[in-house]
Short mmCIF file of C-alpha atoms and ligand atoms in Angstrom, two decimals:
data_model
loop_
_atom_site.label_atom_id
_atom_site.label_comp_id
_atom_site.label_asym_id
_atom_site.label_seq_id
_atom_site.Cartn_x
_atom_site.Cartn_y
_atom_site.Cartn_z
CA MET A 116 0.00 0.00 0.00
CA PRO A 117 1.30 3.51 -0.74
CA VAL A 118 2.89 5.21 2.26
CA ARG A 119 4.33 8.71 2.19
CA LYS A 120 6.65 9.65 5.05
CA VAL A 121 6.01 13.27 5.94
CA ASP A 122 8.19 15.36 8.24
CA PRO A 123 5.70 17.39 10.29
CA ALA A 124 8.30 20.15 10.70
CA ASN A 125 8.91 20.38 6.96
CA ILE A 126 5.83 19.13 5.14
CA ASP A 127 6.29 17.79 1.63
CA ALA A 128 3.76 19.73 -0.48
CA ALA A 129 3.62 16.96 -3.10
CA ALA A 130 2.44 14.42 -0.51
CA ILE A 131 -0.34 16.78 0.60
CA THR A 132 -1.38 17.45 -3.01
CA GLU A 133 -1.54 13.72 -3.68
CA ALA A 134 -3.56 13.09 -0.51
CA ALA A 135 -5.94 15.96 -1.28
CA ALA A 136 -6.55 14.61 -4.79
CA ILE A 137 -7.48 11.21 -3.31
CA ILE A 138 -9.96 12.80 -0.88
CA THR A 139 -11.44 14.93 -3.67
CA ARG A 140 -12.06 11.90 -5.90
CA GLY A 141 -13.77 10.03 -3.04
CA GLY A 142 -10.85 7.87 -1.84
CA LEU A 143 -9.45 7.10 1.62
CA VAL A 144 -6.39 8.72 3.21
CA ALA A 145 -4.98 7.70 6.60
CA PHE A 146 -3.42 10.74 8.25
CA PRO A 147 -1.93 11.70 11.63
CA THR A 148 -3.76 13.83 14.17
CA GLU A 149 -2.41 14.76 17.60
CA THR A 150 -4.56 12.03 19.23
CA VAL A 151 -4.41 8.97 16.96
CA TYR A 152 -4.23 8.37 13.19
CA GLY A 153 -7.53 8.86 11.35
CA LEU A 154 -8.93 7.18 8.23
CA GLY A 155 -10.29 10.11 6.24
CA ALA A 156 -12.79 10.63 3.44
CA ASP A 157 -14.78 13.58 2.05
CA ALA A 158 -17.40 14.15 4.77
CA THR A 159 -19.86 15.59 2.25
CA SER A 160 -19.87 12.44 0.07
CA ALA A 161 -21.99 9.49 1.23
CA THR A 162 -20.19 7.12 -1.15
CA ALA A 163 -16.74 8.18 0.04
CA VAL A 164 -17.81 7.79 3.66
CA GLN A 165 -19.24 4.33 2.94
CA GLY A 166 -15.67 3.36 2.05
CA ILE A 167 -14.59 4.14 5.63
CA PHE A 168 -17.23 1.83 7.11
CA ASN A 169 -16.22 -0.93 4.67
CA ALA A 170 -12.49 -0.57 5.34
CA LYS A 171 -12.90 -0.66 9.12
CA GLY A 172 -15.66 -3.27 9.32
CA ARG A 173 -17.41 -0.58 11.34
CA PRO A 174 -21.07 -1.04 12.26
CA SER A 175 -23.30 1.50 10.49
CA TYR A 176 -24.78 2.70 13.82
CA ASN A 177 -21.44 4.16 14.96
CA PRO A 178 -21.15 7.84 13.89
CA LEU A 179 -17.92 9.41 12.60
CA ILE A 180 -16.11 12.54 13.73
CA VAL A 181 -15.83 15.32 11.14
CA HIS A 182 -12.53 17.21 10.99
CA ALA A 183 -12.30 20.82 9.82
CA ALA A 184 -9.42 23.18 9.06
CA ASP A 185 -10.64 25.97 11.35
CA VAL A 186 -13.56 27.22 13.41
CA THR A 187 -15.35 28.70 10.39
CA ALA A 188 -15.19 25.42 8.47
CA ALA A 189 -16.29 23.48 11.57
CA SER A 190 -19.25 25.79 12.17
CA ARG A 191 -20.46 25.11 8.60
CA CYS A 192 -20.98 21.44 9.54
CA VAL A 193 -23.60 22.35 12.15
CA THR A 194 -26.84 24.34 12.12
CA SER A 195 -25.95 26.67 14.98
CA TRP A 196 -22.78 27.81 16.67
CA PRO A 197 -23.71 28.58 20.27
CA ALA A 198 -21.64 30.74 22.63
CA MET A 199 -20.48 27.58 24.43
CA ALA A 200 -18.99 26.23 21.20
CA ARG A 201 -17.31 29.54 20.46
CA GLU A 202 -15.71 29.69 23.91
CA LEU A 203 -14.55 26.07 23.82
CA ALA A 204 -13.11 26.49 20.33
CA GLU A 205 -11.20 29.58 21.44
CA ARG A 206 -9.76 27.72 24.40
CA PHE A 207 -9.12 24.21 23.00
CA TRP A 208 -8.93 24.29 19.17
CA PRO A 209 -6.99 23.19 17.37
CA GLY A 210 -6.95 20.31 19.84
CA PRO A 211 -8.33 17.01 21.15
CA LEU A 212 -11.92 18.13 21.79
CA THR A 213 -14.87 16.93 19.70
CA MET A 214 -18.10 18.91 20.02
CA VAL A 215 -21.44 17.27 19.22
CA LEU A 216 -24.00 19.73 17.78
CA PRO A 217 -27.07 19.62 15.49
CA LYS A 218 -25.84 18.62 12.06
CA SER A 219 -26.03 20.69 8.91
CA PRO A 220 -27.79 19.18 5.85
CA SER A 221 -24.40 19.34 4.07
CA ILE A 222 -23.31 16.33 6.16
CA PRO A 223 -24.93 13.13 4.85
CA ASP A 224 -26.80 10.86 7.28
CA ILE A 225 -24.28 8.03 6.90
CA VAL A 226 -21.63 10.16 8.65
CA THR A 227 -23.73 10.53 11.78
CA ALA A 228 -25.30 7.06 11.65
CA GLY A 229 -28.66 8.75 11.16
CA LEU A 230 -28.33 10.94 14.27
CA PRO A 231 -29.50 14.58 14.06
CA THR A 232 -26.15 15.64 15.56
CA VAL A 233 -22.56 15.57 14.31
CA GLY A 234 -19.22 15.48 16.16
CA VAL A 235 -16.74 18.09 14.86
CA ARG A 236 -13.19 19.03 15.74
CA VAL A 237 -10.16 20.96 14.48
CA PRO A 238 -7.15 18.67 15.01
CA ASN A 239 -3.83 20.00 16.28
CA HIS A 240 -1.41 18.38 13.86
CA PRO A 241 0.39 20.24 11.06
CA VAL A 242 -0.10 17.40 8.57
CA ALA A 243 -3.82 17.05 9.32
CA LEU A 244 -4.25 20.82 9.04
CA ALA A 245 -2.29 20.97 5.78
CA LEU A 246 -4.53 18.26 4.31
CA LEU A 247 -7.71 19.94 5.55
CA ARG A 248 -6.61 23.27 4.07
CA ALA A 249 -5.76 21.62 0.74
CA VAL A 250 -9.24 20.15 0.28
CA SER A 251 -12.31 22.35 0.19
CA VAL A 252 -14.42 19.93 2.24
CA PRO A 253 -14.45 18.69 5.84
CA ILE A 254 -12.96 15.22 6.35
CA ALA A 255 -14.82 12.45 8.19
CA ALA A 256 -12.29 10.32 10.03
CA PRO A 257 -12.59 7.65 12.67
CA SER A 258 -9.45 6.12 14.12
CA ALA A 259 -7.60 4.23 11.37
CA ASN A 260 -7.94 0.72 12.77
CA ARG A 261 -10.24 -2.26 12.24
CA SER A 262 -13.42 -1.75 14.28
CA MET A 263 -13.04 -2.68 17.99
CA HIS A 264 -9.24 -2.86 17.82
CA VAL A 265 -6.65 -0.57 19.36
CA SER A 266 -6.32 2.85 17.73
CA PRO A 267 -3.12 3.52 15.75
CA THR A 268 -0.52 5.92 17.07
CA THR A 269 2.01 5.33 14.26
CA GLY A 270 1.80 4.85 10.50
CA ASP A 271 2.95 1.24 10.96
CA HIS A 272 -0.03 0.54 13.22
CA VAL A 273 -2.34 1.76 10.44
CA ALA A 274 -0.72 -0.47 7.85
CA GLY A 275 -0.82 -3.42 10.25
CA SER A 276 -4.52 -2.98 11.00
CA LEU A 277 -5.99 -1.83 7.68
CA GLY A 278 -3.51 -3.28 5.17
CA GLY A 279 -4.18 -1.97 1.67
CA ALA A 280 -7.58 -0.41 2.43
CA PRO A 281 -6.38 3.23 2.52
CA ASP A 282 -5.43 4.64 -0.88
CA LEU A 283 -2.60 6.43 0.90
CA ILE A 284 -1.07 6.55 4.39
CA LEU A 285 0.56 9.83 5.43
CA ASP A 286 3.12 8.65 7.98
CA ALA A 287 4.42 11.45 10.21
CA GLY A 288 5.70 9.24 13.02
CA PRO A 289 4.28 8.78 16.51
CA VAL A 290 1.48 11.05 17.73
CA ALA A 291 1.68 13.38 20.75
CA VAL A 292 -1.50 12.70 22.75
CA GLY A 293 -1.95 8.98 22.11
CA ILE A 294 -5.61 8.45 23.03
CA GLU A 295 -8.76 9.66 21.28
CA SER A 296 -10.29 13.13 21.73
CA THR A 297 -12.70 14.09 24.48
CA VAL A 298 -16.24 13.92 23.02
CA LEU A 299 -18.57 16.57 24.49
CA ASP A 300 -22.28 16.63 23.68
CA LEU A 301 -23.37 20.28 23.43
CA SER A 302 -26.83 19.32 22.13
CA ALA A 303 -27.79 17.97 25.57
CA THR A 304 -29.56 20.17 28.12
CA VAL A 305 -26.39 20.12 30.19
CA PRO A 306 -23.10 19.67 28.27
CA THR A 307 -22.12 16.03 28.71
CA VAL A 308 -18.80 14.25 28.24
CA LEU A 309 -19.58 11.14 26.18
CA ARG A 310 -15.98 9.94 25.91
CA PRO A 311 -13.26 11.08 28.33
CA GLY A 312 -10.02 12.32 26.80
CA MET A 313 -6.96 14.27 27.83
CA ILE A 314 -9.01 17.48 27.95
CA SER A 315 -10.67 16.75 31.28
CA ALA A 316 -14.20 17.44 32.51
CA ASP A 317 -12.70 19.92 34.99
CA GLU A 318 -11.00 21.88 32.19
CA LEU A 319 -14.36 22.01 30.37
CA ARG A 320 -16.10 23.13 33.58
CA ALA A 321 -13.59 25.97 33.89
CA VAL A 322 -15.02 27.34 30.62
CA LEU A 323 -18.68 26.24 30.76
CA GLY A 324 -19.59 25.92 34.42
CA ARG A 325 -21.78 22.84 34.63
CA VAL A 326 -20.63 19.73 32.72
CA GLU A 327 -21.86 16.18 33.26
CA VAL A 328 -20.03 12.98 32.50
CA ALA A 329 -22.04 10.16 30.91
CA SER A 330 -21.76 6.88 32.76
CA SER A 331 -19.23 4.68 31.02
CA HIS A 332 -20.80 1.56 32.51
CA VAL A 333 -23.64 1.07 30.02
CA PRO A 334 -23.55 -2.66 29.20
CA ASP A 335 -23.27 -3.73 25.55
CA GLY A 336 -26.63 -4.04 23.81
CA VAL A 337 -28.27 -1.26 25.86
CA ALA A 338 -29.01 2.15 24.31
CA ARG A 339 -26.21 4.56 25.08
CA PRO A 340 -25.75 8.31 24.69
CA SER A 341 -22.83 7.86 22.29
CA PRO A 342 -23.52 4.90 20.03
CA GLY A 343 -19.85 4.20 19.43
CA MET A 344 -19.01 3.74 23.08
CA MET A 345 -19.24 -0.04 23.09
CA ASP A 346 -18.07 -1.41 26.39
CA ARG A 347 -15.56 -3.75 24.79
CA HIS A 348 -13.38 -1.51 22.67
CA TYR A 349 -9.76 -0.58 22.13
CA SER A 350 -8.75 -4.20 22.74
CA PRO A 351 -5.56 -5.85 21.55
CA GLU A 352 -5.50 -9.55 20.59
CA ALA A 353 -3.84 -10.32 23.91
CA ARG A 354 -5.96 -10.52 27.03
CA VAL A 355 -5.59 -7.42 29.20
CA VAL A 356 -5.71 -7.93 32.97
CA LEU A 357 -5.68 -5.04 35.44
CA ALA A 358 -3.96 -5.68 38.75
CA ASN A 359 -2.78 -3.60 41.68
CA SER A 360 0.91 -3.34 42.46
CA HIS A 361 0.74 -6.18 45.03
CA SER A 362 -0.94 -8.71 42.75
CA LEU A 363 1.06 -8.24 39.54
CA VAL A 364 3.03 -11.46 39.92
CA GLU A 365 -0.05 -13.48 40.77
CA ALA A 366 -1.92 -12.01 37.78
CA ALA A 367 1.05 -12.73 35.53
CA SER A 368 0.93 -16.43 36.41
CA ALA A 369 -2.45 -16.69 34.64
CA GLY A 370 -1.00 -16.48 31.10
CA HIS A 371 1.62 -18.29 29.02
CA ARG A 372 3.48 -15.41 27.39
CA VAL A 373 2.92 -12.49 29.71
CA VAL A 374 4.15 -8.91 29.72
CA VAL A 375 3.57 -6.59 32.66
CA LEU A 376 3.09 -2.85 32.13
CA ALA A 377 4.44 -1.61 35.45
CA ARG A 378 4.26 1.98 36.60
CA THR A 379 5.58 1.95 40.16
CA VAL A 380 7.17 -1.45 40.77
CA VAL A 381 9.27 -3.99 38.89
CA PRO A 382 7.72 -7.16 40.23
CA ASP A 383 10.05 -10.05 39.43
CA ARG A 384 13.14 -10.52 37.29
CA SER A 385 11.73 -13.65 35.64
CA ILE A 386 8.78 -11.72 34.18
CA THR A 387 8.91 -9.46 31.11
CA VAL A 388 8.26 -5.94 32.35
CA TRP A 389 7.80 -2.79 30.32
CA ARG A 390 8.10 0.35 32.39
CA MET A 391 5.29 2.88 32.00
CA PRO A 392 5.56 6.58 32.87
CA GLU A 393 4.23 7.87 36.17
CA ASN A 394 2.47 10.89 34.71
CA ALA A 395 -0.82 10.59 32.85
CA PRO A 396 -0.06 12.49 29.60
CA GLU A 397 3.15 10.51 29.05
CA TYR A 398 1.36 7.27 29.89
CA ALA A 399 -1.46 8.06 27.45
CA ARG A 400 1.05 8.86 24.71
CA LEU A 401 2.70 5.43 25.03
CA LEU A 402 -0.18 3.12 26.01
CA TYR A 403 -1.53 2.04 22.61
CA GLY A 404 2.00 1.55 21.27
CA MET A 405 2.60 -0.91 24.11
CA LEU A 406 -0.62 -2.81 23.34
CA HIS A 407 0.28 -3.00 19.63
CA ARG A 408 3.78 -4.15 20.55
CA ALA A 409 2.44 -6.88 22.84
CA ASP A 410 0.43 -8.28 19.92
CA ALA A 411 3.33 -7.93 17.48
CA GLU A 412 5.61 -9.81 19.86
CA GLY A 413 3.09 -12.60 20.44
CA PHE A 414 2.25 -12.03 24.11
CA ASP A 415 -1.07 -13.65 25.04
CA THR A 416 -1.57 -11.66 28.24
CA VAL A 417 -0.84 -8.06 29.19
CA VAL A 418 -0.98 -7.42 32.92
CA VAL A 419 -1.40 -3.71 33.57
CA GLU A 420 -0.64 -2.13 36.91
CA GLU A 421 -3.67 -0.08 37.87
CA VAL A 422 -3.37 3.68 37.47
CA PRO A 423 -4.16 6.28 40.16
CA PRO A 424 -7.80 7.16 40.96
CA ASP A 425 -7.14 10.90 40.31
CA ALA A 426 -9.20 12.81 37.73
CA GLY A 427 -6.11 13.38 35.56
CA TRP A 428 -6.07 9.64 34.85
CA ASP A 429 -9.80 9.35 33.95
CA ALA A 430 -9.25 8.94 30.21
CA VAL A 431 -6.41 6.42 30.62
CA ARG A 432 -8.46 4.47 33.16
CA ASP A 433 -11.43 4.43 30.77
CA ARG A 434 -9.31 2.97 27.92
CA LEU A 435 -7.69 0.38 30.20
CA ARG A 436 -11.08 -0.74 31.49
CA ARG A 437 -12.41 -1.14 27.95
CA ALA A 438 -9.27 -2.96 26.82
CA SER A 439 -9.66 -5.42 29.67
CA ARG A 440 -13.23 -6.44 28.74
O1 TXA B 435 -9.24 11.65 18.52
C1 TXA B 435 -10.19 11.30 17.84
O2 TXA B 435 -11.35 11.64 18.10
C2 TXA B 435 -9.89 10.41 16.62
C3 TXA B 435 -9.12 11.24 15.59
C4 TXA B 435 -8.92 10.51 14.30
O3 TXA B 435 -9.77 12.47 15.41
N1 TXA B 435 -11.11 9.90 16.06
C5 TXA B 435 -11.85 8.96 16.69
O4 TXA B 435 -12.95 8.56 15.97
O5 TXA B 435 -11.57 8.47 17.78
P1 TXA B 435 -13.80 7.26 16.29
O6 TXA B 435 -14.72 7.11 15.17
O7 TXA B 435 -12.87 6.13 16.54
O8 TXA B 435 -14.62 7.65 17.55
C6 TXA B 435 -15.69 8.56 17.43
C7 TXA B 435 -16.47 8.63 18.71
C8 TXA B 435 -17.36 7.43 18.86
O9 TXA B 435 -17.37 7.04 20.23
C9 TXA B 435 -18.71 7.97 18.44
O10 TXA B 435 -19.78 7.28 18.98
C10 TXA B 435 -18.65 9.41 18.93
O11 TXA B 435 -17.31 9.79 18.68
N2 TXA B 435 -19.55 10.27 18.15
C11 TXA B 435 -19.36 10.73 16.90
N3 TXA B 435 -20.43 11.46 16.50
C12 TXA B 435 -21.31 11.45 17.51
C13 TXA B 435 -22.62 12.01 17.71
N4 TXA B 435 -23.22 12.70 16.75
N5 TXA B 435 -23.23 11.79 18.89
C14 TXA B 435 -22.61 11.08 19.86
N6 TXA B 435 -21.39 10.52 19.74
C15 TXA B 435 -20.74 10.69 18.59
MG1 MG B 436 -12.08 4.38 17.10
#
């Protein structure tokens, strides 16, 4: 499959022109954002967007996020741009915040899985922004992985998960944030976090006042506020087991080929241990890479030392819980 390496500090204009031409003719381009790599298509074309669902094996009830080059382009994807959206955009865009608002008729129903709302964001990555500026349309892009699998944080992860499905992969190396954007529903009576991310509920409250957080414990098969938030999600092939620092060795004895992701302790010299950072942003940046690596190296079990209960770890804790289902 065609891969173009792109230096984010010195972007190759020819690679962007090629990628933009693919989007314009209805094809699929995998591209880096600051959170994870996305699999992009023209968000205004139902046929192009169908290609995303096919490539990912994504269920049609799971809506896509629409990416825009700037606030003006984002506001054209929705029917109204309330003061809350304006304030959040000023504070957090470009950045890892997706806002859910009533959708404009220019966005076909397939993008939003038939919902009357659409999730929009302006990503904070020079390659994503260059691509968005080069096309005259917004780009619908879910994470560039097979449905239910771990999101890609490098170009190699994309190629490993989607093979030849993208017409082009723009590979700009590892991403900075490492887990998916915070999804905030602004169409609700009270703004509600549907998916935690590295922009925390408290940071949103500092701008908006009241913000609720949707329960992440809705069992599979039950109607949920964000249709994509399946309980089992973000899972590697290996089984993921969460354990506290005292029970890591015991948990490790449950598998054949086991790797332990340890944050505070190194349990036992006879066990494979990968050290994880002690601060949440660094941990988030590396987590999916570790899960991909565990699969690539044939581990059948990943034992993960539990992370702190603090709010700063909410998004990481959410992804670990889902991975361990
Ligand atoms: O960081 C990210 O958000 C990455 C990069 C590529 O931007 N994208 C991403 O997309 O994670 P995806 O498709 O893997 O996750 C989209 C999430 C799903 O949980 C989906 O249900 C939710 O956003 N979502 C999208 N539109 C929605 C809507 N109209 N109402 C409620 N939830 C929505
Ligand atoms: Mg995803």
